[in-house]
Amino acid sequence: MSRPVRVVGTLVLTAVAVAYLVWKIELRTTIDILSEASLGWFVLAVAIMVLTVPVLAMRWGWLLEAQGIRERLRWLTRTYFVAYTAGQVLPTSLGGDAVRVLETARRHGGRTAVATGIVVLERGLGGAATVLLGAVGFLLSIGHFDVSAYLWLEGVFVFGTLALAFLFFARSSSASGWRRSSGPSTRASTTTAGRRGSCSPSSR
């Protein structure tokens, strides 16, 4: 595909996406809300959203590099922004993740499964961080705010998630440690049994 065709296709898709967003939202209400918002807080919110994308892209790049896929931070950041846009337009937020998987698989043929697993792992890391922040916020709110039954229920959910994650990883690590420790002895006993069998009268 030539560069002019790619540029025209990108412009057309961008125009379609913007038209879809304008059609789905109440434009007049949105303009009224933005006009009443504090400009300083609005600029700060946009700056935080924009500046966190390279950090998230760097984390994604580290996970890719661990599997032998090396990409520049510039490409990773651009793909993250494209995925954010796709997540706003497509019906579910998983659309942005699908974009990242497809872009990675297109540049690294035959690594679709790896790219998908890394995106899923990154989602899990983000969810774990959110749960941890929720737990810290819940602890800080006790005694300072009226913690209703709903917040207590969320607290139980947060700490239950942390407890299940701890038990899961502890069980996985203990199982892998048991396999590593029992591996050599198992191989040794198997080898010894094989030697005994070869020396038995029936094998002669």
PDB file of C-alpha atoms in Angstrom:
ATOM      1  CA  MET A   1       0.000   0.000   0.000  1.00  0.00           C
ATOM      2  CA  SER A   2       1.431   3.364  -1.044  1.00  0.00           C
ATOM      3  CA  ARG A   3       1.909   6.240   1.373  1.00  0.00           C
ATOM      4  CA  PRO A   4      -0.743   8.543  -0.201  1.00  0.00           C
ATOM      5  CA  VAL A   5      -3.353   5.785   0.069  1.00  0.00           C
ATOM      6  CA  ARG A   6      -2.423   5.232   3.721  1.00  0.00           C
ATOM      7  CA  VAL A   7      -2.691   8.951   4.474  1.00  0.00           C
ATOM      8  CA  VAL A   8      -6.084   9.231   2.781  1.00  0.00           C
ATOM      9  CA  GLY A   9      -7.344   6.111   4.564  1.00  0.00           C
ATOM     10  CA  THR A  10      -6.166   7.465   7.927  1.00  0.00           C
ATOM     11  CA  LEU A  11      -7.906  10.794   7.334  1.00  0.00           C
ATOM     12  CA  VAL A  12     -11.128   9.073   6.286  1.00  0.00           C
ATOM     13  CA  LEU A  13     -11.132   6.773   9.320  1.00  0.00           C
ATOM     14  CA  THR A  14     -10.383   9.721  11.614  1.00  0.00           C
ATOM     15  CA  ALA A  15     -13.245  11.713  10.121  1.00  0.00           C
ATOM     16  CA  VAL A  16     -15.607   8.757  10.522  1.00  0.00           C
ATOM     17  CA  ALA A  17     -14.544   8.265  14.148  1.00  0.00           C
ATOM     18  CA  VAL A  18     -15.020  11.950  14.994  1.00  0.00           C
ATOM     19  CA  ALA A  19     -18.411  11.979  13.269  1.00  0.00           C
ATOM     20  CA  TYR A  20     -19.447   8.898  15.249  1.00  0.00           C
ATOM     21  CA  LEU A  21     -18.440  10.507  18.547  1.00  0.00           C
ATOM     22  CA  VAL A  22     -20.282  13.723  17.706  1.00  0.00           C
ATOM     23  CA  TRP A  23     -23.341  11.711  16.749  1.00  0.00           C
ATOM     24  CA  LYS A  24     -23.312   9.633  19.949  1.00  0.00           C
ATOM     25  CA  ILE A  25     -22.862  12.499  22.439  1.00  0.00           C
ATOM     26  CA  GLU A  26     -25.027  15.539  23.094  1.00  0.00           C
ATOM     27  CA  LEU A  27     -22.756  18.185  21.647  1.00  0.00           C
ATOM     28  CA  ARG A  28     -24.526  21.173  23.177  1.00  0.00           C
ATOM     29  CA  THR A  29     -24.489  19.636  26.662  1.00  0.00           C
ATOM     30  CA  THR A  30     -20.812  18.778  26.274  1.00  0.00           C
ATOM     31  CA  ILE A  31     -19.969  22.344  25.257  1.00  0.00           C
ATOM     32  CA  ASP A  32     -21.930  23.719  28.232  1.00  0.00           C
ATOM     33  CA  ILE A  33     -20.091  21.431  30.663  1.00  0.00           C
ATOM     34  CA  LEU A  34     -16.696  22.342  29.206  1.00  0.00           C
ATOM     35  CA  SER A  35     -17.489  26.054  29.310  1.00  0.00           C
ATOM     36  CA  GLU A  36     -18.308  25.823  33.030  1.00  0.00           C
ATOM     37  CA  ALA A  37     -15.249  23.737  33.869  1.00  0.00           C
ATOM     38  CA  SER A  38     -12.097  25.258  35.326  1.00  0.00           C
ATOM     39  CA  LEU A  39      -9.561  25.707  32.548  1.00  0.00           C
ATOM     40  CA  GLY A  40      -6.626  24.982  34.844  1.00  0.00           C
ATOM     41  CA  TRP A  41      -8.035  21.690  36.125  1.00  0.00           C
ATOM     42  CA  PHE A  42      -9.033  20.697  32.590  1.00  0.00           C
ATOM     43  CA  VAL A  43      -5.525  21.341  31.251  1.00  0.00           C
ATOM     44  CA  LEU A  44      -4.026  19.451  34.209  1.00  0.00           C
ATOM     45  CA  ALA A  45      -6.300  16.451  33.581  1.00  0.00           C
ATOM     46  CA  VAL A  46      -5.366  16.371  29.876  1.00  0.00           C
ATOM     47  CA  ALA A  47      -1.667  16.700  30.734  1.00  0.00           C
ATOM     48  CA  ILE A  48      -1.854  13.788  33.193  1.00  0.00           C
ATOM     49  CA  MET A  49      -3.635  11.626  30.629  1.00  0.00           C
ATOM     50  CA  VAL A  50      -1.096  12.457  27.902  1.00  0.00           C
ATOM     51  CA  LEU A  51       2.002  12.123  30.091  1.00  0.00           C
ATOM     52  CA  THR A  52       0.982   8.747  31.511  1.00  0.00           C
ATOM     53  CA  VAL A  53       0.780   7.173  28.050  1.00  0.00           C
ATOM     54  CA  PRO A  54       4.586   7.001  27.519  1.00  0.00           C
ATOM     55  CA  VAL A  55       4.942   5.397  30.963  1.00  0.00           C
ATOM     56  CA  LEU A  56       2.331   2.757  30.084  1.00  0.00           C
ATOM     57  CA  ALA A  57       3.988   2.270  26.701  1.00  0.00           C
ATOM     58  CA  MET A  58       7.337   1.755  28.430  1.00  0.00           C
ATOM     59  CA  ARG A  59       5.809  -0.934  30.644  1.00  0.00           C
ATOM     60  CA  TRP A  60       4.347  -2.601  27.569  1.00  0.00           C
ATOM     61  CA  GLY A  61       7.736  -2.423  25.873  1.00  0.00           C
ATOM     62  CA  TRP A  62       9.445  -4.118  28.817  1.00  0.00           C
ATOM     63  CA  LEU A  63       6.966  -6.989  28.673  1.00  0.00           C
ATOM     64  CA  LEU A  64       7.479  -7.307  24.919  1.00  0.00           C
ATOM     65  CA  GLU A  65      11.250  -7.251  25.302  1.00  0.00           C
ATOM     66  CA  ALA A  66      11.058 -10.061  27.840  1.00  0.00           C
ATOM     67  CA  GLN A  67       9.634 -12.201  25.018  1.00  0.00           C
ATOM     68  CA  GLY A  68      12.212 -11.117  22.457  1.00  0.00           C
ATOM     69  CA  ILE A  69      10.091  -8.415  20.788  1.00  0.00           C
ATOM     70  CA  ARG A  70      11.917  -5.070  20.727  1.00  0.00           C
ATOM     71  CA  GLU A  71      10.162  -1.872  19.694  1.00  0.00           C
ATOM     72  CA  ARG A  72      10.992   1.799  20.012  1.00  0.00           C
ATOM     73  CA  LEU A  73       9.204   3.858  22.637  1.00  0.00           C
ATOM     74  CA  ARG A  74       7.974   6.218  19.941  1.00  0.00           C
ATOM     75  CA  TRP A  75       6.093   3.441  18.150  1.00  0.00           C
ATOM     76  CA  LEU A  76       4.737   2.019  21.387  1.00  0.00           C
ATOM     77  CA  THR A  77       3.428   5.425  22.477  1.00  0.00           C
ATOM     78  CA  ARG A  78       1.812   6.077  19.115  1.00  0.00           C
ATOM     79  CA  THR A  79       0.145   2.661  19.146  1.00  0.00           C
ATOM     80  CA  TYR A  80      -1.125   3.318  22.682  1.00  0.00           C
ATOM     81  CA  PHE A  81      -2.775   6.565  21.550  1.00  0.00           C
ATOM     82  CA  VAL A  82      -4.336   4.765  18.585  1.00  0.00           C
ATOM     83  CA  ALA A  83      -5.606   2.054  20.941  1.00  0.00           C
ATOM     84  CA  TYR A  84      -7.100   4.706  23.246  1.00  0.00           C
ATOM     85  CA  THR A  85      -8.945   6.225  20.301  1.00  0.00           C
ATOM     86  CA  ALA A  86     -10.197   2.827  19.164  1.00  0.00           C
ATOM     87  CA  GLY A  87     -11.388   2.088  22.692  1.00  0.00           C
ATOM     88  CA  GLN A  88     -13.523   5.239  22.616  1.00  0.00           C
ATOM     89  CA  VAL A  89     -15.099   4.381  19.272  1.00  0.00           C
ATOM     90  CA  LEU A  90     -15.511   0.598  19.440  1.00  0.00           C
ATOM     91  CA  PRO A  91     -18.328  -0.880  21.568  1.00  0.00           C
ATOM     92  CA  THR A  92     -16.054  -2.174  24.338  1.00  0.00           C
ATOM     93  CA  SER A  93     -12.734  -1.095  25.856  1.00  0.00           C
ATOM     94  CA  LEU A  94     -11.234  -4.357  24.603  1.00  0.00           C
ATOM     95  CA  GLY A  95     -11.122  -2.820  21.143  1.00  0.00           C
ATOM     96  CA  GLY A  96      -8.028  -0.844  22.098  1.00  0.00           C
ATOM     97  CA  ASP A  97      -6.310  -4.005  23.309  1.00  0.00           C
ATOM     98  CA  ALA A  98      -7.181  -5.724  20.036  1.00  0.00           C
ATOM     99  CA  VAL A  99      -5.576  -2.850  18.129  1.00  0.00           C
ATOM    100  CA  ARG A 100      -2.334  -3.272  20.062  1.00  0.00           C
ATOM    101  CA  VAL A 101      -2.343  -7.015  19.458  1.00  0.00           C
ATOM    102  CA  LEU A 102      -2.972  -6.582  15.733  1.00  0.00           C
ATOM    103  CA  GLU A 103      -0.312  -3.883  15.344  1.00  0.00           C
ATOM    104  CA  THR A 104       2.267  -5.997  17.158  1.00  0.00           C
ATOM    105  CA  ALA A 105       1.381  -9.137  15.202  1.00  0.00           C
ATOM    106  CA  ARG A 106       1.565  -7.207  11.933  1.00  0.00           C
ATOM    107  CA  ARG A 107       5.102  -6.048  12.665  1.00  0.00           C
ATOM    108  CA  HIS A 108       6.200  -9.400  14.091  1.00  0.00           C
ATOM    109  CA  GLY A 109       4.629 -12.164  12.079  1.00  0.00           C
ATOM    110  CA  GLY A 110       3.719 -15.354  13.865  1.00  0.00           C
ATOM    111  CA  ARG A 111       3.798 -13.762  17.340  1.00  0.00           C
ATOM    112  CA  THR A 112       0.060 -13.211  17.713  1.00  0.00           C
ATOM    113  CA  ALA A 113      -0.255 -15.516  20.718  1.00  0.00           C
ATOM    114  CA  VAL A 114       2.675 -13.823  22.468  1.00  0.00           C
ATOM    115  CA  ALA A 115       1.307 -10.348  21.743  1.00  0.00           C
ATOM    116  CA  THR A 116      -2.115 -11.345  23.065  1.00  0.00           C
ATOM    117  CA  GLY A 117      -0.677 -12.866  26.225  1.00  0.00           C
ATOM    118  CA  ILE A 118       1.400  -9.763  26.934  1.00  0.00           C
ATOM    119  CA  VAL A 119      -1.603  -7.452  26.544  1.00  0.00           C
ATOM    120  CA  VAL A 120      -3.650  -9.680  28.860  1.00  0.00           C
ATOM    121  CA  LEU A 121      -0.787  -9.713  31.389  1.00  0.00           C
ATOM    122  CA  GLU A 122      -0.542  -5.930  31.226  1.00  0.00           C
ATOM    123  CA  ARG A 123      -4.273  -5.685  31.858  1.00  0.00           C
ATOM    124  CA  GLY A 124      -3.854  -7.898  34.893  1.00  0.00           C
ATOM    125  CA  LEU A 125      -1.010  -5.745  36.227  1.00  0.00           C
ATOM    126  CA  GLY A 126      -3.127  -2.630  35.796  1.00  0.00           C
ATOM    127  CA  GLY A 127      -6.034  -4.269  37.594  1.00  0.00           C
ATOM    128  CA  ALA A 128      -3.787  -5.362  40.455  1.00  0.00           C
ATOM    129  CA  ALA A 129      -2.432  -1.821  40.820  1.00  0.00           C
ATOM    130  CA  THR A 130      -5.973  -0.436  40.855  1.00  0.00           C
ATOM    131  CA  VAL A 131      -7.012  -2.911  43.540  1.00  0.00           C
ATOM    132  CA  LEU A 132      -3.957  -1.998  45.621  1.00  0.00           C
ATOM    133  CA  LEU A 133      -4.696   1.724  45.336  1.00  0.00           C
ATOM    134  CA  GLY A 134      -8.322   1.037  46.258  1.00  0.00           C
ATOM    135  CA  ALA A 135      -7.175  -0.826  49.364  1.00  0.00           C
ATOM    136  CA  VAL A 136      -4.913   2.061  50.413  1.00  0.00           C
ATOM    137  CA  GLY A 137      -7.691   4.587  49.837  1.00  0.00           C
ATOM    138  CA  PHE A 138     -10.132   2.477  51.826  1.00  0.00           C
ATOM    139  CA  LEU A 139      -7.760   2.302  54.792  1.00  0.00           C
ATOM    140  CA  LEU A 140      -7.138   6.048  54.687  1.00  0.00           C
ATOM    141  CA  SER A 141     -10.863   6.816  54.579  1.00  0.00           C
ATOM    142  CA  ILE A 142     -11.641   4.953  57.814  1.00  0.00           C
ATOM    143  CA  GLY A 143     -12.150   7.455  60.610  1.00  0.00           C
ATOM    144  CA  HIS A 144     -12.202  10.456  58.300  1.00  0.00           C
ATOM    145  CA  PHE A 145     -15.281   9.774  56.183  1.00  0.00           C
ATOM    146  CA  ASP A 146     -18.595   8.057  56.707  1.00  0.00           C
ATOM    147  CA  VAL A 147     -17.837   4.577  55.430  1.00  0.00           C
ATOM    148  CA  SER A 148     -21.183   3.197  54.403  1.00  0.00           C
ATOM    149  CA  ALA A 149     -22.102  -0.435  53.942  1.00  0.00           C
ATOM    150  CA  TYR A 150     -21.342  -0.136  50.241  1.00  0.00           C
ATOM    151  CA  LEU A 151     -17.779   0.946  50.931  1.00  0.00           C
ATOM    152  CA  TRP A 152     -17.354  -1.853  53.449  1.00  0.00           C
ATOM    153  CA  LEU A 153     -18.525  -4.278  50.773  1.00  0.00           C
ATOM    154  CA  GLU A 154     -15.977  -2.850  48.358  1.00  0.00           C
ATOM    155  CA  GLY A 155     -13.325  -3.172  51.042  1.00  0.00           C
ATOM    156  CA  VAL A 156     -14.133  -6.852  51.477  1.00  0.00           C
ATOM    157  CA  PHE A 157     -13.916  -7.289  47.710  1.00  0.00           C
ATOM    158  CA  VAL A 158     -10.545  -5.522  47.521  1.00  0.00           C
ATOM    159  CA  PHE A 159      -8.937  -7.467  50.339  1.00  0.00           C
ATOM    160  CA  GLY A 160     -10.506 -10.700  49.109  1.00  0.00           C
ATOM    161  CA  THR A 161      -8.946 -10.130  45.695  1.00  0.00           C
ATOM    162  CA  LEU A 162      -5.547  -9.473  47.272  1.00  0.00           C
ATOM    163  CA  ALA A 163      -5.851 -12.599  49.418  1.00  0.00           C
ATOM    164  CA  LEU A 164      -6.799 -14.770  46.439  1.00  0.00           C
ATOM    165  CA  ALA A 165      -3.928 -13.375  44.388  1.00  0.00           C
ATOM    166  CA  PHE A 166      -1.497 -14.084  47.244  1.00  0.00           C
ATOM    167  CA  LEU A 167      -2.758 -17.648  47.656  1.00  0.00           C
ATOM    168  CA  PHE A 168      -2.635 -18.257  43.894  1.00  0.00           C
ATOM    169  CA  PHE A 169       0.942 -17.076  43.464  1.00  0.00           C
ATOM    170  CA  ALA A 170       2.097 -18.739  46.684  1.00  0.00           C
ATOM    171  CA  ARG A 171       0.612 -22.029  45.550  1.00  0.00           C
ATOM    172  CA  SER A 172       2.149 -21.666  42.069  1.00  0.00           C
ATOM    173  CA  SER A 173       5.602 -20.872  43.472  1.00  0.00           C
ATOM    174  CA  SER A 174       5.472 -23.753  45.950  1.00  0.00           C
ATOM    175  CA  ALA A 175       4.376 -26.171  43.234  1.00  0.00           C
ATOM    176  CA  SER A 176       7.174 -25.056  40.914  1.00  0.00           C
ATOM    177  CA  GLY A 177       9.677 -25.320  43.777  1.00  0.00           C
ATOM    178  CA  TRP A 178       8.489 -28.846  44.555  1.00  0.00           C
ATOM    179  CA  ARG A 179       8.893 -29.835  40.906  1.00  0.00           C
ATOM    180  CA  ARG A 180      12.417 -28.408  40.822  1.00  0.00           C
ATOM    181  CA  SER A 181      13.410 -30.152  44.058  1.00  0.00           C
ATOM    182  CA  SER A 182      11.838 -33.477  43.168  1.00  0.00           C
ATOM    183  CA  GLY A 183      13.024 -33.458  39.572  1.00  0.00           C
ATOM    184  CA  PRO A 184      16.626 -34.640  40.110  1.00  0.00           C
ATOM    185  CA  SER A 185      15.659 -37.290  42.696  1.00  0.00           C
ATOM    186  CA  THR A 186      12.910 -38.583  40.419  1.00  0.00           C
ATOM    187  CA  ARG A 187      15.301 -38.797  37.491  1.00  0.00           C
ATOM    188  CA  ALA A 188      17.896 -40.495  39.664  1.00  0.00           C
ATOM    189  CA  SER A 189      15.427 -43.094  40.941  1.00  0.00           C
ATOM    190  CA  THR A 190      14.206 -43.726  37.393  1.00  0.00           C
ATOM    191  CA  THR A 191      17.770 -44.194  36.161  1.00  0.00           C
ATOM    192  CA  THR A 192      18.579 -46.539  39.045  1.00  0.00           C
ATOM    193  CA  ALA A 193      15.460 -48.586  38.381  1.00  0.00           C
ATOM    194  CA  GLY A 194      16.381 -48.797  34.724  1.00  0.00           C
ATOM    195  CA  ARG A 195      19.853 -50.038  35.540  1.00  0.00           C
ATOM    196  CA  ARG A 196      18.511 -52.660  37.923  1.00  0.00           C
ATOM    197  CA  GLY A 197      16.102 -53.826  35.278  1.00  0.00           C
ATOM    198  CA  SER A 198      18.852 -54.170  32.692  1.00  0.00           C
ATOM    199  CA  CYS A 199      20.920 -56.272  35.112  1.00  0.00           C
ATOM    200  CA  SER A 200      18.100 -58.608  36.095  1.00  0.00           C
ATOM    201  CA  PRO A 201      18.118 -62.240  34.823  1.00  0.00           C
ATOM    202  CA  SER A 202      14.947 -61.733  32.847  1.00  0.00           C
ATOM    203  CA  SER A 203      16.558 -59.062  30.738  1.00  0.00           C
ATOM    204  CA  ARG A 204      19.414 -61.336  29.736  1.00  0.00           C
TER     205      ARG A 204
END
